[in-house]
């Protein structure tokens, strides 16, 4: 059967959009069971302080208040444990600061949870929070990476006076040092990948319900995977997995941050158990700024040794990641994961990396769209661009000379145990440069100068790892109405899974997409699942959906064989029916489902896929910017992308993912910045002070692909969900540096390139114009 209408590769519109844009979505805050109580938290106003709670009775006696919990009240419950311990370079275990449900006498960051209050209404709960008597003894705060490692800095954790959680290395230092010693030229950059508040449209929430008869919890949480939450919650609450049901409906964005178990979830569950009523907590946007994990926050040094022809002999990197006050679920692993990708797309013979994670009195940091890979791409692509400037070789040419060629694939990198299976980096870079009309840039720059503007162009060529680790077990059933239902353990956060998975199923069942239902986000309905993250849903979940659908198709042919009086080998599936090939003799799916011999087993297909290795999407981004010296405002005026994602499932969904990632990258490069003062107070604690990108801040994108199928995925698919955020920051900042270098000879600039920074950097240009 060759499917052309519903199957893979078609640019089909999202089937879920009509429901969502007509108000029929079912988001976390939409769940409001009868008699539901409301929760609020007392959060520390200090970044580092010991405290004594002096009065709880006033709060407990207030109208409508049902429960006030402190650390003592939940001492029998577990901490939320970090799940990513790392060995130090000497083989010892890193220091692990798990997250207590409520602070135990010491607040470690602004927003640290001190007490949990439940009342009839949210206003009553907030009033009770204000009535809690508490005395703080403020201690010195550690803020920022430089502050954490500075001599004489105070300690976030007394048992870790140097504030270092882990100190790891990868690669062989000896050959690297030898290559640097004989190099014709050494180029160095120091860059900051600033901390981001990971803002999505829908804030976090939880509704906890408890059935005393069955001793069973039901938690409704907007998440990136219900099974991972259930696993962590069992440990915190001290119950078996069969005693917890986790449900996720529609989700208004996740980007990694909704993967994790947060304190409010087990606190609400415990409150519901004690009170015998549902308990609901919904984060305000201001709470999100101080209570949800944040992203990025690396300070890095990169060096490259080159020979006289501009060939890379060796690279070395020193990366420090700010982990915040506690270790979030995967916190230490994020900078470490990024470090494994610091080879980039280059055939550098020797690479050595030191990567450390440090504690500060700030909100914990964890995975955010790309999870370490954007930080790695930013560091190496800023370094390579600096090498181009200092050698006089063009940015494209120095990359071309050092790319890993297709003939070297599969290529095992010198660090991180990475094996790139496929890739033609020169091909997509060449196409991106051509589509961006790079050769016409000088004429455009002259036009900008005539308008009093400074113009720059920059590129970045990236590679990332996706879709590794756990597999997915998928079930698909033929329903009585002749449609099909897919049960899969990933979780859509807006990516369009209902559409993409339906395309995988339609490839074998030839049903219209609207007749294929997708069930996710319910541990009672879906047996297992690794959730959504690492761009794994389509390359792993989709493959499993396809395998389950193929399995079901085979069963349906067997079921139809007797009815149609034909051998299975003579049957085909088309238009939602099984028919004898070359004839008009057929039986539709609804009739098949109604046959007396049709059983649950014969109407159910199973499929699973465990990836043998990661896939490695890659591509080139070219950005062009104009900067106004009189205001410092930087505008991205052209943006070109040529990516390699292997086999494409749905070009429309793919473009949407890439566009969204690029917008987030532009936001980081030009706008977003998380600022703590010396006392650990968050100064950018709302949208009044934290700048998010808007529609007017981004241009129309030119996006195309030049794909090489993956060999580690059965269908050749490479993950695509995070790629836009990986190539964008270095491309935009390389363009900014190009503009500054051309106009005032400045080659150092950190993100974000805010108007204030650009205005200061271009002061010599204004001075020269006024002379």
XYZ file of C-alpha atoms in Angstrom, residues 12-726:
715
model
C -0.981 18.159 6.982
C -2.529 20.732 9.290
C -2.852 19.942 12.984
C -6.015 18.054 13.847
C -5.994 19.304 17.451
C -6.054 23.018 16.653
C -9.795 23.450 16.149
C -10.495 22.089 19.609
C -7.844 24.247 21.227
C -8.684 27.548 19.558
C -12.427 27.157 20.172
C -12.000 26.910 23.930
C -12.384 23.153 24.216
C -8.912 22.564 25.609
C -8.498 20.881 28.973
C -5.587 22.534 30.763
C -4.446 22.127 34.343
C -6.456 24.989 35.808
C -9.602 23.748 34.055
C -9.819 20.804 36.433
C -11.953 21.819 39.420
C -13.573 18.900 41.266
C -16.450 19.599 43.627
C -15.413 20.833 47.053
C -11.903 21.669 45.893
C -9.791 23.608 48.374
C -7.129 26.148 47.412
C -3.456 26.227 48.404
C -0.832 28.925 48.759
C 2.778 28.885 49.951
C 4.839 30.998 52.274
C 8.047 31.626 50.376
C 11.260 33.074 51.710
C 11.846 36.773 50.930
C 15.575 36.211 51.515
C 18.102 34.333 49.416
C 19.945 32.886 52.392
C 18.625 32.972 55.928
C 18.011 30.842 58.947
C 14.485 31.182 60.248
C 12.275 30.386 63.188
C 8.530 30.051 62.854
C 7.122 31.838 65.891
C 3.386 31.638 65.342
C 1.193 29.243 63.367
C -1.935 29.398 65.469
C -3.060 32.769 64.134
C -2.979 31.407 60.603
C -4.662 28.152 61.543
C -7.480 30.025 63.298
C -8.307 32.242 60.333
C -11.656 31.805 58.548
C -11.690 29.062 55.933
C -8.243 27.699 56.778
C -8.073 23.891 56.879
C -4.379 23.111 57.097
C -0.966 24.711 57.605
C 2.063 22.518 56.932
C 5.702 23.187 57.855
C 8.812 21.019 57.510
C 8.067 19.362 60.855
C 4.609 18.369 59.677
C 5.950 16.535 56.625
C 9.081 15.095 58.206
C 7.875 11.572 57.406
C 7.856 12.323 53.687
C 10.930 12.136 51.490
C 12.952 14.818 49.771
C 12.761 15.313 46.020
C 15.957 13.618 44.968
C 18.371 14.538 42.210
C 18.380 11.697 39.684
C 21.627 12.588 37.936
C 24.596 12.002 40.245
C 27.956 12.507 38.561
C 31.427 11.203 39.383
C 34.149 13.779 39.907
C 37.320 13.486 37.845
C 38.960 11.578 40.731
C 36.130 9.042 40.748
C 34.465 10.291 43.926
C 30.740 11.012 44.111
C 29.607 14.581 43.682
C 27.892 16.480 46.474
C 24.115 16.189 46.195
C 21.758 18.721 47.744
C 18.274 17.249 47.396
C 15.176 19.440 47.590
C 13.194 19.241 50.848
C 9.429 19.569 50.561
C 9.633 22.565 52.890
C 12.765 24.348 54.058
C 14.141 22.943 57.313
C 15.149 26.042 59.221
C 17.285 27.505 56.439
C 16.051 29.215 53.270
C 18.473 28.775 50.393
C 17.000 31.063 47.703
C 14.357 33.683 47.082
C 11.078 31.797 46.865
C 12.261 28.806 48.876
C 9.146 27.076 50.227
C 8.625 27.499 53.984
C 4.957 26.639 54.625
C 1.964 25.253 52.730
C -1.513 26.590 53.529
C -4.875 25.167 52.438
C -8.161 27.079 52.729
C -11.605 27.290 51.197
C -10.556 30.100 48.861
C -7.308 31.343 47.454
C -7.731 34.725 49.147
C -8.154 33.004 52.516
C -5.065 30.890 51.905
C -3.006 33.952 50.996
C -4.247 35.836 54.049
C -3.212 32.929 56.239
C 0.235 32.876 54.658
C 0.613 36.519 55.655
C -0.438 35.704 59.222
C 2.321 33.163 59.847
C 4.814 34.524 62.358
C 8.413 34.018 61.274
C 11.783 35.521 62.147
C 14.661 35.462 59.670
C 18.383 35.784 60.379
C 19.836 36.829 57.051
C 23.141 35.261 56.010
C 25.508 36.267 53.173
C 24.275 35.088 49.798
C 26.287 33.521 47.003
C 25.185 34.953 43.658
C 26.517 34.137 40.211
C 29.244 31.764 39.078
C 32.057 34.214 39.716
C 30.691 34.804 43.200
C 30.479 31.073 43.883
C 34.109 30.340 43.025
C 35.614 33.562 44.366
C 38.056 33.203 47.211
C 36.441 33.867 50.560
C 32.894 33.318 49.270
C 30.367 32.115 51.808
C 29.067 28.577 51.459
C 25.597 27.674 50.239
C 26.077 24.326 51.987
C 28.395 24.275 55.011
C 29.783 20.851 54.130
C 30.777 22.125 50.678
C 32.808 25.272 51.409
C 34.040 25.704 47.836
C 30.433 25.630 46.520
C 31.386 22.996 43.938
C 28.909 20.154 43.488
C 30.948 18.290 40.879
C 34.244 18.686 39.018
C 34.588 16.364 36.023
C 36.828 16.086 33.001
C 36.673 14.337 29.645
C 39.289 13.810 26.981
C 43.055 13.295 27.152
C 44.850 16.396 28.439
C 48.358 15.358 27.368
C 47.878 15.393 23.573
C 45.848 18.590 23.839
C 48.581 20.432 25.718
C 51.173 19.144 23.245
C 49.130 20.408 20.294
C 48.762 23.834 21.881
C 52.513 23.980 22.489
C 53.300 23.537 18.782
C 50.374 25.565 17.373
C 50.965 28.376 14.907
C 48.097 30.262 16.520
C 45.942 29.967 19.625
C 42.538 31.642 19.824
C 40.552 32.076 23.040
C 37.051 33.232 23.968
C 35.281 33.648 27.272
C 31.504 33.687 26.989
C 28.560 33.803 29.332
C 25.437 31.834 28.518
C 23.114 33.779 30.782
C 20.427 32.376 33.039
C 16.906 32.306 31.610
C 13.508 32.228 33.269
C 11.820 29.454 31.333
C 8.533 31.144 30.569
C 5.785 29.141 28.916
C 2.197 30.258 28.400
C 0.559 28.026 31.005
C 2.010 28.140 34.500
C 2.332 24.994 36.573
C -0.525 23.655 38.670
C -1.707 20.590 40.546
C -5.055 19.225 41.681
C -4.630 16.426 44.210
C -7.449 14.041 45.124
C -7.352 11.158 47.607
C -9.663 8.179 47.898
C -9.532 6.986 51.513
C -11.278 3.737 50.601
C -8.673 2.642 48.087
C -5.877 4.732 49.652
C -5.159 6.071 46.218
C -4.039 9.487 44.991
C -5.024 11.124 41.715
C -2.922 14.122 40.707
C -3.786 16.274 37.699
C -0.631 18.093 36.605
C 0.359 19.810 33.339
C 3.563 17.908 32.663
C 5.926 16.414 30.115
C 5.334 12.851 31.238
C 3.054 11.309 33.833
C 5.059 8.147 34.443
C 8.198 9.990 35.469
C 6.195 12.094 37.902
C 4.552 9.006 39.359
C 7.916 7.325 39.866
C 9.321 10.279 41.787
C 6.137 10.812 43.780
C 6.121 7.213 45.000
C 9.479 7.816 46.629
C 8.452 11.120 48.192
C 5.058 9.943 49.472
C 6.260 6.479 50.438
C 3.588 4.554 48.543
C 3.492 2.054 45.708
C 3.035 3.146 42.122
C -0.412 1.532 42.025
C -1.504 4.025 44.681
C -0.834 7.035 42.457
C -2.575 8.034 39.282
C -1.124 11.022 37.422
C -3.179 12.724 34.708
C -2.048 15.381 32.247
C -4.452 17.036 29.831
C -3.546 19.748 27.369
C -0.325 21.561 28.219
C 0.538 25.152 27.360
C 4.257 24.678 26.809
C 6.905 22.760 28.699
C 10.429 23.203 27.234
C 11.916 20.801 29.795
C 10.763 22.711 32.852
C 7.510 20.767 33.240
C 9.365 17.453 33.329
C 10.230 17.657 36.981
C 8.479 16.882 40.248
C 8.072 20.084 42.248
C 7.277 20.488 45.930
C 3.707 21.590 45.398
C 2.724 18.207 43.946
C 3.448 15.963 46.959
C 2.407 18.738 49.358
C -1.003 18.952 47.695
C -1.270 15.167 47.740
C -0.468 14.999 51.444
C -2.944 17.794 52.174
C -5.669 15.977 50.225
C -4.943 12.790 52.162
C -5.187 14.563 55.504
C -8.263 16.593 54.670
C -10.219 14.127 52.581
C -10.924 16.831 50.012
C -9.343 17.816 46.678
C -6.578 20.424 46.963
C -5.603 22.742 44.138
C -2.566 24.952 43.633
C -1.997 27.123 40.576
C 1.211 29.106 40.162
C 1.003 32.801 39.556
C 3.449 34.180 37.030
C 5.409 35.859 39.820
C 5.728 32.515 41.588
C 6.979 30.939 38.397
C 9.928 33.322 38.444
C 11.051 32.042 41.863
C 9.661 28.503 42.103
C 10.279 26.775 38.743
C 13.640 25.596 37.500
C 15.520 28.053 35.330
C 17.789 27.457 32.362
C 21.294 27.827 30.908
C 23.661 29.886 33.172
C 27.130 28.801 32.075
C 30.421 30.674 32.195
C 32.879 29.136 29.776
C 36.333 29.525 28.294
C 37.178 27.941 24.973
C 40.533 27.720 23.187
C 41.530 26.334 19.831
C 45.029 25.593 18.546
C 45.498 26.044 14.783
C 48.264 25.322 12.304
C 49.390 27.844 9.698
C 46.611 26.780 7.280
C 43.842 27.265 9.814
C 43.369 23.575 10.591
C 42.245 22.802 14.114
C 44.869 20.826 16.032
C 43.189 20.730 19.428
C 40.571 22.406 21.589
C 40.188 22.809 25.329
C 37.276 24.080 27.327
C 36.554 25.088 30.907
C 32.811 25.138 31.614
C 31.157 26.121 34.881
C 27.417 25.721 35.301
C 25.358 27.431 37.996
C 23.089 24.767 39.504
C 21.293 27.022 41.979
C 20.755 26.256 45.663
C 19.508 22.676 45.271
C 20.103 20.016 42.650
C 17.046 19.656 40.476
C 16.134 16.330 38.911
C 18.776 16.351 36.154
C 20.591 19.534 37.193
C 24.219 18.321 37.258
C 23.784 16.339 34.054
C 22.855 19.357 31.929
C 26.263 21.091 31.732
C 27.898 17.663 31.587
C 25.686 16.609 28.671
C 26.545 19.831 26.881
C 30.236 19.202 27.406
C 29.960 15.861 25.598
C 28.980 17.804 22.456
C 31.887 20.264 22.462
C 33.510 18.504 19.519
C 30.827 20.139 17.402
C 31.009 19.344 13.700
C 34.798 19.546 13.540
C 37.434 16.847 13.037
C 39.617 18.244 15.810
C 41.993 15.396 16.752
C 42.246 16.166 20.473
C 39.783 17.816 22.862
C 39.885 18.239 26.631
C 37.055 19.563 28.772
C 36.765 20.445 32.425
C 33.164 20.934 33.533
C 32.030 21.986 36.993
C 28.704 22.620 38.660
C 28.465 25.164 41.456
C 25.904 26.092 44.072
C 24.499 29.594 44.440
C 21.656 31.027 46.515
C 19.347 31.111 43.521
C 16.528 29.096 41.978
C 17.703 25.620 40.829
C 18.701 25.211 37.188
C 17.788 22.234 35.018
C 16.974 21.269 31.441
C 15.587 23.962 29.167
C 14.973 23.452 25.455
C 18.158 21.773 24.257
C 19.459 20.948 27.753
C 23.176 21.681 27.493
C 23.473 21.342 23.721
C 22.621 25.020 23.032
C 25.282 26.020 25.544
C 27.840 23.787 23.825
C 26.999 24.998 20.322
C 27.152 28.603 21.480
C 30.605 28.158 22.994
C 32.215 26.334 20.101
C 30.610 28.436 17.366
C 31.658 31.680 19.059
C 35.175 30.215 19.305
C 35.298 29.168 15.656
C 34.041 32.560 14.536
C 36.736 34.261 16.608
C 39.309 31.994 14.984
C 38.060 33.099 11.569
C 38.476 36.756 12.513
C 41.948 36.318 13.954
C 43.255 34.244 11.039
C 41.609 36.278 8.300
C 39.889 33.193 6.917
C 36.199 33.649 6.148
C 33.715 32.147 8.630
C 32.456 29.668 6.039
C 35.898 28.670 4.805
C 37.426 27.969 8.225
C 34.484 25.741 8.986
C 34.700 24.001 5.640
C 38.376 23.212 6.198
C 37.657 21.600 9.528
C 34.318 19.846 9.037
C 34.092 16.106 9.621
C 33.559 14.871 6.031
C 30.753 12.447 5.103
C 33.422 9.884 4.207
C 34.491 9.769 7.871
C 31.022 8.695 9.056
C 30.370 7.029 11.387
C 32.684 9.322 13.341
C 33.550 8.783 16.991
C 34.403 12.026 18.753
C 37.428 12.380 21.039
C 35.170 13.139 24.021
C 31.785 12.112 25.333
C 31.586 8.687 23.685
C 29.633 10.188 20.788
C 29.396 8.484 17.401
C 27.893 10.607 14.641
C 26.254 8.228 12.183
C 25.576 10.598 9.262
C 25.958 14.202 8.231
C 27.057 16.389 5.332
C 27.890 19.650 7.074
C 29.501 21.366 4.110
C 26.407 20.719 2.012
C 23.906 22.415 4.290
C 26.293 25.229 5.160
C 26.870 25.884 1.473
C 23.142 25.925 0.819
C 22.433 28.198 3.806
C 25.114 30.676 2.723
C 23.723 30.642 -0.804
C 20.111 31.091 0.294
C 21.159 33.908 2.639
C 22.792 35.717 -0.300
C 25.992 36.070 1.695
C 27.878 37.409 -1.315
C 25.463 40.329 -1.537
C 25.986 41.359 2.070
C 28.428 44.197 1.378
C 25.863 45.984 -0.763
C 23.253 45.593 1.972
C 25.757 46.839 4.564
C 26.365 49.928 2.456
C 22.624 50.597 2.315
C 22.470 50.309 6.092
C 25.364 52.745 6.537
C 23.560 55.211 4.348
C 20.690 55.064 6.841
C 23.050 55.529 9.793
C 22.791 51.868 10.820
C 25.423 49.197 11.443
C 24.902 45.836 9.783
C 26.432 42.439 10.529
C 26.144 38.870 9.277
C 26.932 35.679 11.112
C 26.541 31.948 10.806
C 26.630 28.923 13.061
C 26.821 25.261 12.154
C 25.588 22.992 14.914
C 25.069 19.356 15.767
C 23.075 17.914 18.648
C 22.179 14.532 20.091
C 18.534 13.519 20.413
C 16.237 10.565 20.987
C 18.478 8.363 23.098
C 17.827 6.271 26.197
C 14.536 4.637 27.069
C 12.142 3.291 24.493
C 8.370 3.490 24.204
C 5.782 0.697 24.310
C 2.705 1.671 22.305
C -0.744 0.130 21.977
C -3.275 0.885 19.246
C -6.828 -0.424 19.171
C -9.451 -0.641 16.449
C -12.574 0.933 17.906
C -16.181 -0.075 17.320
C -16.787 2.917 15.051
C -13.989 1.847 12.738
C -11.568 4.468 13.997
C -8.415 3.769 15.969
C -6.975 4.876 19.307
C -3.261 5.174 20.004
C -2.014 4.825 23.603
C 1.477 6.296 23.967
C 3.577 7.390 26.938
C 5.040 10.597 25.581
C 3.304 13.903 26.260
C 2.368 16.720 23.906
C 3.122 20.232 25.139
C 1.916 21.867 21.945
C 4.117 20.123 19.368
C 1.265 18.432 17.488
C 1.597 14.806 18.598
C -2.047 14.049 17.805
C -1.333 14.887 14.195
C 2.101 13.302 13.841
C 1.172 10.048 15.567
C -1.978 9.823 13.478
C 0.214 10.063 10.385
C 2.304 7.112 11.578
C -0.876 5.121 12.165
C -2.417 6.188 8.846
C 0.645 4.893 7.047
C -0.589 1.366 7.835
C -4.325 1.824 8.447
C -5.116 4.431 5.768
C -7.563 6.298 7.989
C -8.163 10.062 7.905
C -6.276 11.723 10.754
C -9.439 12.849 12.501
C -10.462 9.183 12.917
C -7.293 8.347 14.821
C -7.411 9.341 18.475
C -4.293 9.719 20.596
C -4.366 9.032 24.340
C -1.476 10.326 26.425
C -1.045 11.620 29.930
C -2.836 9.089 32.146
C -1.007 6.399 34.096
C -4.251 4.416 34.368
C -4.764 4.320 30.612
C -1.172 4.112 29.366
C 0.958 1.465 31.023
C 4.431 2.910 30.534
C 6.164 5.929 29.083
C 9.353 7.956 29.237
C 7.636 11.253 28.530
C 8.696 14.038 26.213
C 12.188 15.495 26.257
C 15.390 15.325 24.258
C 13.440 15.595 20.980
C 12.444 11.946 21.428
C 8.706 11.853 20.816
C 8.718 11.406 17.046
C 11.991 9.466 16.568
C 11.104 7.077 19.422
C 7.370 7.371 20.127
C 6.500 7.711 16.456
C 8.487 4.645 15.485
C 6.656 2.688 18.176
C 3.289 3.978 16.933
C 4.217 2.854 13.437
C 5.237 -0.583 14.668
C 1.998 -0.986 16.666
C -0.068 0.122 13.680
C 1.696 -2.324 11.398
C 1.053 -5.062 13.948
C -2.638 -4.156 14.066
C -2.864 -4.028 10.285
C -1.562 -7.587 10.107
C -4.139 -8.759 12.656
C -6.943 -7.046 10.767
C -5.965 -8.826 7.581
C -6.032 -12.144 9.397
C -9.418 -11.287 10.864
C -10.780 -10.339 7.433
C -9.292 -13.289 5.606
C -12.117 -15.731 6.401
C -14.848 -13.142 5.791
C -13.418 -12.246 2.387
C -12.515 -15.843 1.542
C -9.035 -14.817 0.517
C -5.516 -15.473 1.703
C -3.847 -12.855 3.867
C -1.232 -12.363 1.176
C -3.983 -11.264 -1.234
C -5.380 -8.586 1.070
C -4.565 -4.916 1.338
C -5.701 -2.061 3.539
C -7.133 1.043 1.907
C -9.637 3.727 2.888
C -10.244 2.279 6.342
C -11.101 -1.181 5.074
C -9.505 -4.501 4.206
C -10.046 -5.515 0.602
C -8.974 -8.152 -1.838
C -6.324 -6.552 -3.983
C -7.466 -5.715 -7.482
C -11.171 -6.172 -6.675
C -13.988 -4.227 -5.059
C -14.522 -6.937 -2.445
C -13.853 -5.465 1.005
C -14.922 -5.174 4.629
C -14.625 -1.894 6.457
C -13.075 -1.517 9.889
C -16.370 -0.984 11.736
C -17.710 -4.234 10.328
C -14.496 -5.992 11.244
C -14.760 -4.731 14.830
C -18.333 -6.076 15.011
C -17.453 -9.615 13.943
C -18.265 -12.251 16.591
C -14.685 -13.534 16.539
C -13.232 -10.042 16.992
C -11.648 -9.840 20.427
C -9.598 -7.330 22.338
C -6.474 -9.218 21.342
C -7.314 -9.325 17.632
C -8.245 -5.623 17.612
C -5.098 -4.459 19.429
C -1.675 -3.833 17.984
C 1.501 -3.562 20.040
C 4.770 -1.922 19.116
C 7.927 -0.814 20.810
C 11.244 0.731 19.929
C 14.342 1.231 22.068
C 16.863 3.472 20.316
C 20.250 1.764 19.944
C 21.958 5.145 19.940
C 21.188 8.837 19.663
C 20.329 10.563 16.423
C 22.383 13.622 15.460
C 20.429 16.378 13.706
C 22.574 19.220 12.436
C 22.340 22.339 10.347
C 23.444 25.873 9.587
C 21.797 29.124 10.625
C 22.662 32.485 9.054
C 21.528 35.671 10.765
C 21.743 39.265 9.618
C 21.275 42.191 11.996
C 21.013 45.967 11.886
C 21.961 48.047 14.929
C 20.977 51.662 15.452
C 23.918 53.468 17.148
C 21.563 56.197 18.397
C 19.349 53.797 20.373
C 21.357 50.581 20.625
C 18.397 48.608 19.295
C 19.372 45.485 17.366
C 16.985 44.118 14.763
C 17.267 40.710 13.119
C 16.487 41.602 9.528
C 17.178 38.317 7.720
C 17.313 34.739 8.956
C 18.139 31.634 6.921
C 18.168 28.000 8.035
C 19.213 24.812 6.285
C 18.884 21.764 8.529
C 19.396 18.022 8.339
C 16.627 16.154 10.150
C 16.762 12.920 8.200
C 13.315 11.754 7.090
C 10.612 14.387 7.654
C 7.259 13.274 9.064
C 5.302 16.504 8.550
C 6.969 19.578 7.017
C 4.445 21.976 8.589
C 4.968 20.656 12.095
C 8.717 20.650 11.523
C 8.773 24.283 10.406
C 6.716 25.255 13.433
C 9.163 23.576 15.779
C 12.178 25.194 14.127
C 10.568 28.636 14.047
C 9.640 28.411 17.726
C 13.145 27.383 18.715
C 14.712 30.204 16.729
C 12.420 32.753 18.384
C 13.544 31.476 21.774
C 17.158 31.768 20.648
C 16.640 35.329 19.429
C 15.005 36.060 22.779
C 18.100 34.867 24.614
C 20.540 36.555 22.261
C 18.918 39.993 22.345
C 16.378 40.286 25.171
C 16.217 37.843 28.080
C 18.332 38.247 31.187
C 17.841 37.009 34.738
C 19.362 39.444 37.231
C 19.982 38.836 40.930
C 21.488 41.554 43.098
C 24.315 40.962 45.575
C 21.843 39.892 48.286
C 20.227 37.337 45.984
C 17.090 39.368 45.319
C 15.630 38.677 41.890
C 15.426 42.019 40.114
C 13.844 40.653 36.929
C 10.882 39.035 38.656
C 8.082 39.892 36.231
C 7.449 40.753 32.600
C 7.864 44.391 33.580
C 11.598 43.721 33.984
C 12.243 40.463 32.147
C 12.143 41.049 28.392
C 10.552 38.342 26.262
C 10.723 38.343 22.449
C 7.625 39.563 20.659
C 6.380 39.052 17.123
C 7.909 42.335 16.012
C 11.345 41.204 17.191
C 11.695 38.409 14.648
C 11.781 38.416 10.846
C 10.209 35.994 8.436
C 12.394 32.901 8.270
C 13.768 31.136 5.241
C 13.789 27.467 6.220
C 14.714 24.443 4.180
C 16.290 21.056 4.729
C 19.094 19.078 3.155
C 18.517 15.747 4.806
C 20.663 12.678 5.275
C 18.701 9.810 6.881
C 19.855 8.569 10.255
C 21.192 5.032 10.404
C 20.349 4.591 14.095
C 16.623 5.090 13.552
C 14.538 2.536 11.611
C 12.926 5.253 9.505
C 15.933 7.559 9.291
C 14.322 10.254 11.480
C 16.388 12.691 13.531
C 14.894 14.649 16.430
C 13.931 18.236 15.657
C 12.195 19.792 18.653
C 15.196 21.599 20.120
C 17.330 22.335 17.071
C 16.054 25.873 16.477
C 17.214 26.951 19.911
C 20.667 25.437 19.339
